[in-house]
Coordinates of C-alpha atoms and ligand atoms in Angstrom, one line a residue:
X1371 CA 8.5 -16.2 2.6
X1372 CA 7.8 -12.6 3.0
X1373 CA 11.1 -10.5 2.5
X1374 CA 11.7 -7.3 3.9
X1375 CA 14.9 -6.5 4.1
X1376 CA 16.4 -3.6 1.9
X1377 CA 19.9 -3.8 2.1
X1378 CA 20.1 -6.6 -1.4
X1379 CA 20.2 -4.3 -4.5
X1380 CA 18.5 -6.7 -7.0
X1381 CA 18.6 -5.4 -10.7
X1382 CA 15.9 -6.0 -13.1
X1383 CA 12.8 -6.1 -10.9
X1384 CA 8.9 -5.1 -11.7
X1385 CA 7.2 -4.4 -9.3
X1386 CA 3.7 -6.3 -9.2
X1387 CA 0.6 -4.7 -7.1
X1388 CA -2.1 -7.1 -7.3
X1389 CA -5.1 -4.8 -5.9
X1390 CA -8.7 -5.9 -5.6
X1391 CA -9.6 -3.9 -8.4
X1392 CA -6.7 -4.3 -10.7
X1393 CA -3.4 -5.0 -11.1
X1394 CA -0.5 -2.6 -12.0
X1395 CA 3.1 -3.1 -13.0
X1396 CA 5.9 -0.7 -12.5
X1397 CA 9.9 -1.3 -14.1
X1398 CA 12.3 0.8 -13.2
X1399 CA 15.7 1.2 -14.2
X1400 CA 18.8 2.8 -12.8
X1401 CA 20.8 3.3 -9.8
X1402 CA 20.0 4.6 -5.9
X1403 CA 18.4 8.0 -6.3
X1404 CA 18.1 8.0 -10.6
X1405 CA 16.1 5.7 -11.3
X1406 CA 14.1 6.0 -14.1
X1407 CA 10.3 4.5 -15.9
X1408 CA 10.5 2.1 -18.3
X1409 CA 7.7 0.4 -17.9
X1410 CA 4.0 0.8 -16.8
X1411 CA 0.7 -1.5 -16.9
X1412 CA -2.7 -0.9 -15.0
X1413 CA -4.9 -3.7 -15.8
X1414 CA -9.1 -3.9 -14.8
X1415 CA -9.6 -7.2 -13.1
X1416 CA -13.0 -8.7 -12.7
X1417 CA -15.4 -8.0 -9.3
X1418 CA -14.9 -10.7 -6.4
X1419 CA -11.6 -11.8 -7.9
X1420 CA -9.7 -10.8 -5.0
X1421 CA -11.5 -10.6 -1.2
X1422 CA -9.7 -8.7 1.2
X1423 CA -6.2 -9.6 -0.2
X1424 CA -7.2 -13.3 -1.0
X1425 CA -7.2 -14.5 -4.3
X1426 CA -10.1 -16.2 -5.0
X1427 CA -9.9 -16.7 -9.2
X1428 CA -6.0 -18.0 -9.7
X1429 CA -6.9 -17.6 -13.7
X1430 CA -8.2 -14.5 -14.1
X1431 CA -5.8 -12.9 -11.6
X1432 CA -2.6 -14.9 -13.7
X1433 CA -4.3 -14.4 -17.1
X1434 CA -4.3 -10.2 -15.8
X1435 CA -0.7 -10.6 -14.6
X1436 CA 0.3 -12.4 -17.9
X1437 CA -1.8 -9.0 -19.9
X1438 CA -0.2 -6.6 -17.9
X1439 CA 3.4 -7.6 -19.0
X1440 CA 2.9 -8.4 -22.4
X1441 CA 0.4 -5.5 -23.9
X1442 CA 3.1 -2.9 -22.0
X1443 CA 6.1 -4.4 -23.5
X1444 CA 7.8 -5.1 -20.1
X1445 CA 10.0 -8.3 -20.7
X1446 CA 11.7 -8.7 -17.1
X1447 CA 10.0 -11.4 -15.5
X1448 CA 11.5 -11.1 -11.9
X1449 CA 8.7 -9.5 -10.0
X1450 CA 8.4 -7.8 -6.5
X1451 CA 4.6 -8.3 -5.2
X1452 CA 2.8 -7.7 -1.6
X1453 CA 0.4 -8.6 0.7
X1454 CA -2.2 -6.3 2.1
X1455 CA -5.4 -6.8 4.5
X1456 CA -6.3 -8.8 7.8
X1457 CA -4.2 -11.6 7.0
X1458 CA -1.0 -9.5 7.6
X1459 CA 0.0 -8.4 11.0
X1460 CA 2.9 -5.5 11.2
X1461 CA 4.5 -4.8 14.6
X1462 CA 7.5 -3.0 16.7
X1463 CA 8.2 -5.3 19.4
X1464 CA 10.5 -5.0 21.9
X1465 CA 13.0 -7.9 23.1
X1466 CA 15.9 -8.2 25.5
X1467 CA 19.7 -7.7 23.5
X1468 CA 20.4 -11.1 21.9
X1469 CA 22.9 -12.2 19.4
X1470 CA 21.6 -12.1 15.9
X1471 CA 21.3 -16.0 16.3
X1472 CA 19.7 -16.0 19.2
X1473 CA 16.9 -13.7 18.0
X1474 CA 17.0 -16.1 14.6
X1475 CA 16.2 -19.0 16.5
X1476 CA 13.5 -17.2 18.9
X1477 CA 11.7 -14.5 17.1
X1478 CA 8.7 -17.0 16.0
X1479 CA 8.3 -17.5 20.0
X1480 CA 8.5 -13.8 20.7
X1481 CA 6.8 -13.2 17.7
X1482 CA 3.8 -15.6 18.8
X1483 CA 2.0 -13.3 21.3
X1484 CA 1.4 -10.7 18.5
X1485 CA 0.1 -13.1 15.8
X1486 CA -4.0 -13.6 15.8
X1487 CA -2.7 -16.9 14.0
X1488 CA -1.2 -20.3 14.6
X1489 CA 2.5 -19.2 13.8
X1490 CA 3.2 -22.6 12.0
X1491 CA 0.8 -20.6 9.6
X1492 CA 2.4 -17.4 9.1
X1493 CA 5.4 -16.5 6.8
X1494 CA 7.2 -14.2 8.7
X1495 CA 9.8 -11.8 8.4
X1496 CA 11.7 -8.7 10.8
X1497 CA 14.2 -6.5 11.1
X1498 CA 16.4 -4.8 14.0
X1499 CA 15.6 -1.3 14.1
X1500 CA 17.0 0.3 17.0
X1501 CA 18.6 -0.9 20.4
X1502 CA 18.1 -0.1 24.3
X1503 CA 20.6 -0.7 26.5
X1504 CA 19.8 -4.1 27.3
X1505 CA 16.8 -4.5 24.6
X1506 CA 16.5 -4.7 20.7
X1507 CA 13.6 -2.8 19.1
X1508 CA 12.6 -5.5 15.8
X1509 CA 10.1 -4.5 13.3
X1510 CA 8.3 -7.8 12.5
X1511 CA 5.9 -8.6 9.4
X1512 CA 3.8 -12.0 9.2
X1513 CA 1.4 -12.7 6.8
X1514 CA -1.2 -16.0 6.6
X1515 CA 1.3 -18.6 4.6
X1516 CA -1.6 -19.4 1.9
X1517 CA -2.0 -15.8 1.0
X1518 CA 1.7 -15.8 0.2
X1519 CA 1.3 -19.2 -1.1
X1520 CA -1.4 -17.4 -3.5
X1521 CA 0.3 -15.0 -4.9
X1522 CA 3.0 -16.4 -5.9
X1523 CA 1.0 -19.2 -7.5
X1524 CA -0.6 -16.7 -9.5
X1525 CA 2.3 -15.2 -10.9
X1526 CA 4.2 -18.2 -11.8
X1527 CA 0.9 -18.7 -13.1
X1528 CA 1.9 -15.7 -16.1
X1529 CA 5.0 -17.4 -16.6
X1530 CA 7.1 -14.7 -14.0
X1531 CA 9.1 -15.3 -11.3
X1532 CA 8.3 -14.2 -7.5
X1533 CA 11.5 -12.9 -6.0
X1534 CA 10.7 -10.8 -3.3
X1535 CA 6.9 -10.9 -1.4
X1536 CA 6.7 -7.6 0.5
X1537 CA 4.1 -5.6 2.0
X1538 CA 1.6 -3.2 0.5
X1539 CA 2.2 -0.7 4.0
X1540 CA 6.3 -1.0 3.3
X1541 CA 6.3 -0.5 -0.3
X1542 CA 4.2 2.5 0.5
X1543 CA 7.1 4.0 2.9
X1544 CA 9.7 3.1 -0.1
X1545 CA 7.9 5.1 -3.1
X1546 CA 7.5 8.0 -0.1
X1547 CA 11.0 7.6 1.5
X1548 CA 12.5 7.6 -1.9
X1549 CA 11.0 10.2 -3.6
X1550 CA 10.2 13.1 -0.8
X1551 CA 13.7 12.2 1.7
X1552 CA 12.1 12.6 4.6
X1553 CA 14.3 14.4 8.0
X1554 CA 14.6 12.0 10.4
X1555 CA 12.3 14.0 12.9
X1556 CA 9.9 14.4 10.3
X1557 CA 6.2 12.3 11.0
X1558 CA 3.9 11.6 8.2
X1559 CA 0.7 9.3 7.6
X1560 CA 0.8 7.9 4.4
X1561 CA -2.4 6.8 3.4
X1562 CA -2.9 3.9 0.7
X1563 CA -6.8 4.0 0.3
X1564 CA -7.9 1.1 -2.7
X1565 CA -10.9 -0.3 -3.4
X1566 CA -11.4 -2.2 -0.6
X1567 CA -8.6 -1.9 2.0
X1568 CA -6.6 1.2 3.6
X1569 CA -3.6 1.1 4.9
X1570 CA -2.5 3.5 7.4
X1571 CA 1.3 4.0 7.3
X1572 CA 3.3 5.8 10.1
X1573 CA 6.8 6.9 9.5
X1574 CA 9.3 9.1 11.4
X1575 CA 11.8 9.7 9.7
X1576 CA 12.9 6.4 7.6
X1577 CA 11.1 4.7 10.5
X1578 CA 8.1 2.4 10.5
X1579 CA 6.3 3.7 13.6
X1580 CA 3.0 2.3 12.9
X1581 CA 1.1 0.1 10.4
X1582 CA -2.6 -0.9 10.2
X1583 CA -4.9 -2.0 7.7
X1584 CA -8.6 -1.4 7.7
X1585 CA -11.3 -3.0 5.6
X1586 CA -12.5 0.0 4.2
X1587 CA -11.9 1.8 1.2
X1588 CA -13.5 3.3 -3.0
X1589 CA -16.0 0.7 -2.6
X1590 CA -17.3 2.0 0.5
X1591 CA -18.7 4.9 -1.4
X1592 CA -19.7 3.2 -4.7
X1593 CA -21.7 1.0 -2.1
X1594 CA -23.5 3.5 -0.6
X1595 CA -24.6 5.5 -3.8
X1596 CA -26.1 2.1 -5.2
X1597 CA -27.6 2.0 -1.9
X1598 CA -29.3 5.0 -1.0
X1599 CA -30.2 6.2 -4.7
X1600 CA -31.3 3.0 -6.0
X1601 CA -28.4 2.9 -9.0
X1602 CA -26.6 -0.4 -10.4
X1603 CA -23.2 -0.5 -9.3
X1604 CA -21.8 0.5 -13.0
X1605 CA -24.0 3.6 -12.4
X1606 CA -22.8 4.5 -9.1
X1607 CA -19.0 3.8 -9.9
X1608 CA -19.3 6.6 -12.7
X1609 CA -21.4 8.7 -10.5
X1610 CA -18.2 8.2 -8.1
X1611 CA -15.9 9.6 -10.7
X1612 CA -17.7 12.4 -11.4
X1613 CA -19.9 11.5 -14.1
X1614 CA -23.1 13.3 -14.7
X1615 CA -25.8 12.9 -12.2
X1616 CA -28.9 10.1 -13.0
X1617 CA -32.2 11.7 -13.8
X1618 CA -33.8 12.4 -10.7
X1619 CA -30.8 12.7 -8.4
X1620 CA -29.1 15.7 -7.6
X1621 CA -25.4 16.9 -6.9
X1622 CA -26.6 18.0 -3.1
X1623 CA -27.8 14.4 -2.6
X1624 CA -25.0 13.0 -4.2
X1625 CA -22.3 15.4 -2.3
X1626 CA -24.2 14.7 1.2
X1627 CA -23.8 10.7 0.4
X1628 CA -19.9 11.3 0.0
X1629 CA -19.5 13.5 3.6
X1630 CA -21.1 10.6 5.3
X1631 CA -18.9 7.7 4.0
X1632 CA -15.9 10.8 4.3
X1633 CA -16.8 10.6 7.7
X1634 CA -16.6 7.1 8.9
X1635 CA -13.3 6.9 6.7
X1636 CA -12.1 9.9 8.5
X1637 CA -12.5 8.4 11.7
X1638 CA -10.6 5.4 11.1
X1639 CA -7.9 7.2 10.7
X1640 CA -8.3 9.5 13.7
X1641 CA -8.6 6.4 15.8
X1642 CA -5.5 4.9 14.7
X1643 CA -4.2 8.3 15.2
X1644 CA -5.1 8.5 18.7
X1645 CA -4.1 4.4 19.5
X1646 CA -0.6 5.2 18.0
X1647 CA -0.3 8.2 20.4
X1648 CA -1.6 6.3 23.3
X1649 CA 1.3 3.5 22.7
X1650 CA 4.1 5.7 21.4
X1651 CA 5.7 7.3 24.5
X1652 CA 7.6 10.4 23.4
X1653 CA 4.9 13.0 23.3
X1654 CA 6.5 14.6 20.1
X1655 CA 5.2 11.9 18.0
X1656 CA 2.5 13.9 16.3
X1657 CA 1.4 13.1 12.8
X1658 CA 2.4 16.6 10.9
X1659 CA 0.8 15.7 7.5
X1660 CA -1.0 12.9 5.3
X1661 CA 0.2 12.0 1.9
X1662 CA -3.1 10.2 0.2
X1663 CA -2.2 7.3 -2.3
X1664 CA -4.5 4.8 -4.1
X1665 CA -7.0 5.0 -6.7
X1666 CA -10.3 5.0 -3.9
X1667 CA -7.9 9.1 -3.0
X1668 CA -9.1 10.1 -6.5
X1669 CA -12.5 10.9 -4.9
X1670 CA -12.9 14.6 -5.5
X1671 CA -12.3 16.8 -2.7
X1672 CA -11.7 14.4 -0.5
X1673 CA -7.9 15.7 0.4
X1674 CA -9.4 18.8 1.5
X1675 CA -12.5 16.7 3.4
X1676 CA -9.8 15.2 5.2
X1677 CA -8.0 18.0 6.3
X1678 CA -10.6 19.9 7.6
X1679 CA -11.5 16.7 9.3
X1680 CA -8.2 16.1 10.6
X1681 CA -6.7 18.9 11.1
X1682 CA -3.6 18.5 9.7
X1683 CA -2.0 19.3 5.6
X1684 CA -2.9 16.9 3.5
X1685 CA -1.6 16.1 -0.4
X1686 CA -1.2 13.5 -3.1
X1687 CA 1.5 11.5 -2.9
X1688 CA 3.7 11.8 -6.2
X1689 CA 5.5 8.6 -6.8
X1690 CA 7.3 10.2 -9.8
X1691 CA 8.6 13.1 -8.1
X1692 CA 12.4 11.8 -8.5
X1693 CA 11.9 9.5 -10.7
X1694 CA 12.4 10.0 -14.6
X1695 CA 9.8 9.9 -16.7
X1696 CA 10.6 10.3 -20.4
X1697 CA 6.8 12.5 -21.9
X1698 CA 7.6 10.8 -25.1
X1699 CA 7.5 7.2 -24.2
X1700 CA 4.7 7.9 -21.2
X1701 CA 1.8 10.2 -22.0
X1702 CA 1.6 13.2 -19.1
X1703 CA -2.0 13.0 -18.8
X1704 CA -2.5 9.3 -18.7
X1705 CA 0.8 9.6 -16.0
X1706 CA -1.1 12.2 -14.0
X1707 CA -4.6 10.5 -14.1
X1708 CA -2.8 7.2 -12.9
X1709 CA -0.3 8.1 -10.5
X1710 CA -2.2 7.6 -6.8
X1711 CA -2.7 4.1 -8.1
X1712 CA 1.1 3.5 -8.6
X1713 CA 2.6 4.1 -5.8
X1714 CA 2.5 0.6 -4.0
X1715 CA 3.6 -0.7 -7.5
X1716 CA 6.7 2.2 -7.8
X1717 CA 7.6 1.2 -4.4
X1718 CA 7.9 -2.6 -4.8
X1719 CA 9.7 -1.7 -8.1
X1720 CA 12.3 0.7 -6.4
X1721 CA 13.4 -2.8 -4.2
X1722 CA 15.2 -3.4 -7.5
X1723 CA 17.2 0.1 -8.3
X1724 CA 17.9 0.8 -4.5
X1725 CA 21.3 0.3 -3.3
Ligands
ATP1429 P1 -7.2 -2.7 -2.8 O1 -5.9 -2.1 -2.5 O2 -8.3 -2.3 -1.9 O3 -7.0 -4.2 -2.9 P2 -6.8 -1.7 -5.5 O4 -5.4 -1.7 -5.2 O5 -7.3 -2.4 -6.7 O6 -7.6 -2.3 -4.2 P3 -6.8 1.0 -6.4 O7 -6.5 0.6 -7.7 O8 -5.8 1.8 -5.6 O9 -7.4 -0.2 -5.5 O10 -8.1 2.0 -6.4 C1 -9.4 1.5 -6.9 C2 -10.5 2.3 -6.3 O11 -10.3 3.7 -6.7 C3 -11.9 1.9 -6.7 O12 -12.7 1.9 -5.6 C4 -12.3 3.0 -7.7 O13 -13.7 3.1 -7.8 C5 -11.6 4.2 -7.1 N1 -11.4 5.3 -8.1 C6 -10.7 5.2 -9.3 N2 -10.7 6.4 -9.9 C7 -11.5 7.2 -9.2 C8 -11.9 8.6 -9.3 N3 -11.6 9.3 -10.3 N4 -12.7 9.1 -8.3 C9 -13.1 8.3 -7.2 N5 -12.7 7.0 -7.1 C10 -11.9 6.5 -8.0
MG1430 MG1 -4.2 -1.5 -3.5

C-alpha cells in the first residue's frame, strides 16, 4: 500500500524518515498553513543497516525508531514513512479519458509497461493530474511490495502504527510546496542528497513534472577520501565535515578530492536535466533554480559548486520557513545545524496538518 493522495487531512501524524544513515522524526501540529513543531528526533543508525532503501537489520532499525520517539518525548504513534531508491518507480503517464472506475480497474495494465518489475510485486499508487481532450494525464508511484512490507514491519516493530507509506521525492515537494508557495509557472529542482541516494525532484508549479533517484550521494565523498588518502572511514567522515586535516594531508588535496566527486554528482543531475527537457514538450520547461536538501547538501561549498556547475541559483531548502518553531522548546542552533536533514521528515509530517 503506498498512499499518495493529499486530499485526507489526518490529525496527529509523525512523520518517520527512515534514511540509510539515520532516522529522523518530525510532529507537527496545527491547521493548513500554521502548523507548528512539537516534536523532533534524529537518531545515528548503524553502517549496512539500510542498502539502497532496503532494510536489512529489522531490530536495529525498530530499536532506532522505538529511541527516536521515546528520548524526544513524541507520544503520537501514527506515523507517515517513505520509500526511496531503485525499488521505486515515479511516472506521468498518459491514458485515453476513462471513468474513474475504469482507470481503477486498468491502471496496473497501463501501469505495467513502466514497471522494471513483475506488477503482482509492486504496491502501487496514482493520481489524475490533468486532462486532454480525450486523454487523462495520471501521476503513478510503485514501489517493490517487500520494501513496503519492510518498513512497515519495522515500525510496528517500535510499537507505532504505519498509516500512510509515501515517497521520499513527494514528501520532498510537500515540505517545499508548503513552505515557499510556489506560482504555478514557477520550475524548481529540489534536490534530496542523503547518504547514499539522491533524489531529483521536478516541480512546476504544485506539479510533479519529473522524479528520479540515483544511487549516489554523502558517502560518495566519504568513500573517496578513505580511498585516495589512505584514512579509516571515521577519519574521512570527520575530514568530510570539516574537521582538521590528518598529518600529512593537506586542504588542496583534500578540496581537489571533493571537485571530483562534485563533479560526477553534478552531472547526474545535468543529465536528468537534459532527459526531462528531451521528454517534456513545451520548451518553457526550464529548471530556474535548485533547492538542496539532505544531510550529504551540508558538504561545504557545495551550493555554490553546483551553481557554477549548473548554471542556475542554487539554496538550502528551509523546511521551517512557515512553520513555528518555539526557540525555547527547540534550540536555534541545533534547529539550523539539522534542518537539510528534515525536510523529507517535515514533509511526511505536514500529510497530517494539511487540509
Ligand atoms: P539516504 O537518504 O541516502 O538513505 P539519509 O537520509 O540517512 O540517507 P541524510 O541524513 O540526509 O541521509 O544525510 C547523511 C549524509 O550527510 C551522510 O553522508 C553524512 O556524512 C552527510 N553529512 C552530514 N553532515 C555533514 C556535513 N556537515 N558536511 C558534509 N556532509 C555531511
Ligand atoms: Mg534520506
Amino acid at each position: 500500500m503506498l498512499n499518495l493522495k493529499k486530499s485526507i487531512a489526518r490529525k496527529g501524524i509523525v512523520g518517520l524518515d527512515i534514511g540509510s544513515s539515520a532516522v529522523k522524526a518530525v510532529e507537527l501540529e496545527g491547521r493548513a498553513g500554521q502548523a507548528s513543531l512539537t516534536g523532533l528526533g534524529y537518531e545515528q543508525l548503524p553502517p549496512d543497516t539500510v542498502v539502497d532503501g532496503q532494510i536489512m537489520e529489522l531490530n536495529a532499525v525498530s530499536q532506532a525508531v522505538a529511541e527516536v520517539f521515546n528520548a524526544n518525548q513524541i507520544r503520537t504513534t501514527r506515523v507517515a514513512a517513505s520509500v526511496s531508491g531503485s525499488a521505486v518507480i515515479v511516472k506521468n503517464i498518459v491514458v485515453p479519458k476513462m471513468s474513474e472506475e475504469e482507470l481503477d480497474e486498468s491502471i496496473d495494465w497501463h501501469a505495467e509497461e513502466y514497471i522494471p518489475f513483475d506488477i503482482n510485486d509492486v504496491c502501487l499508487d496514482y493520481q489524475v493530474v490533468g486532462a486532454g481532450a480525450d486523454s487523462l494525464f495520471v501521476l503513478m508511484a510503485a514501489c517493490k511490495r517487500d520494501y513496503v512490507a519492510n518498513r512497515r514491519q519495522a515500525i510496528q516493530l517500535a510499537g507505532k502504527e504505519p498509516i500512510i507509506i509515501d515517497v521520499d521525492a513527494f514528501a520532498l515537494q510537500n515540505c517545499y510546496e508548503y513552505n515557499y508557495l510556489p506560482g504555478p509557472d514557477q520550475t524548481v529542482a529540489l534536490l534530496n542528497i542523503g547518504a547514499a541516494n539522491m533524489t531529483i525532484q521536478i516541480v512546476r508549479g504544485t506539479r510533479s513534472m519529473f522524479t528520479r533517484d540515483a544511487s549516489f550521494g554523502g558517502n560518495q565523498y566519504t568513500a573517496a577520501l578513505q580511498r585516495d588518502l589512505g584514512l579509516t572511514y571515521e577519519q574521512a567522515e570527520s575530514v568530510k565535515r570539516g574537521g582538521p586535516a590528518p598529518d600529512g594531508v593537506d586542504e588542496k588535496q583534500i578540496e581537489a578530492i571533493f571537485a571530483h566527486v562534485t563533479d560526477a554528482l553534478a552531472l547526474e543531475v545535468q543529465k536528468t536535466f537534459d532527459f526531462y527537457r528531451a521528454t517534456t514538450d513545451e520548451s518553457e520547461r526550464v529548471v530556474e533554480k535548485i533547492y538542496l536538501a539532505g544531510g550529504g547538501s551540508k558538504l561545504r561549498g557545495l551550493a555554490e559548486s553546483l551553481a557554477e556547475r549548473l548554471h542556475i541559483p542554487v539554496e538550502p531548502l528551509d523546511p521551517f520557513r512557515r512553520v513555528r518553531v518555539d526557540a525555547r522548546r527547540f534550540d536555534p542552533d541545533y534547529m539550523r545545524e539539522f534542518f537539510p536533514e528534515m525536510v523529507v521528515a517535515v514533509g511526511l509530517a505536514l500529510r497530517g496538518v494539511e487540509g
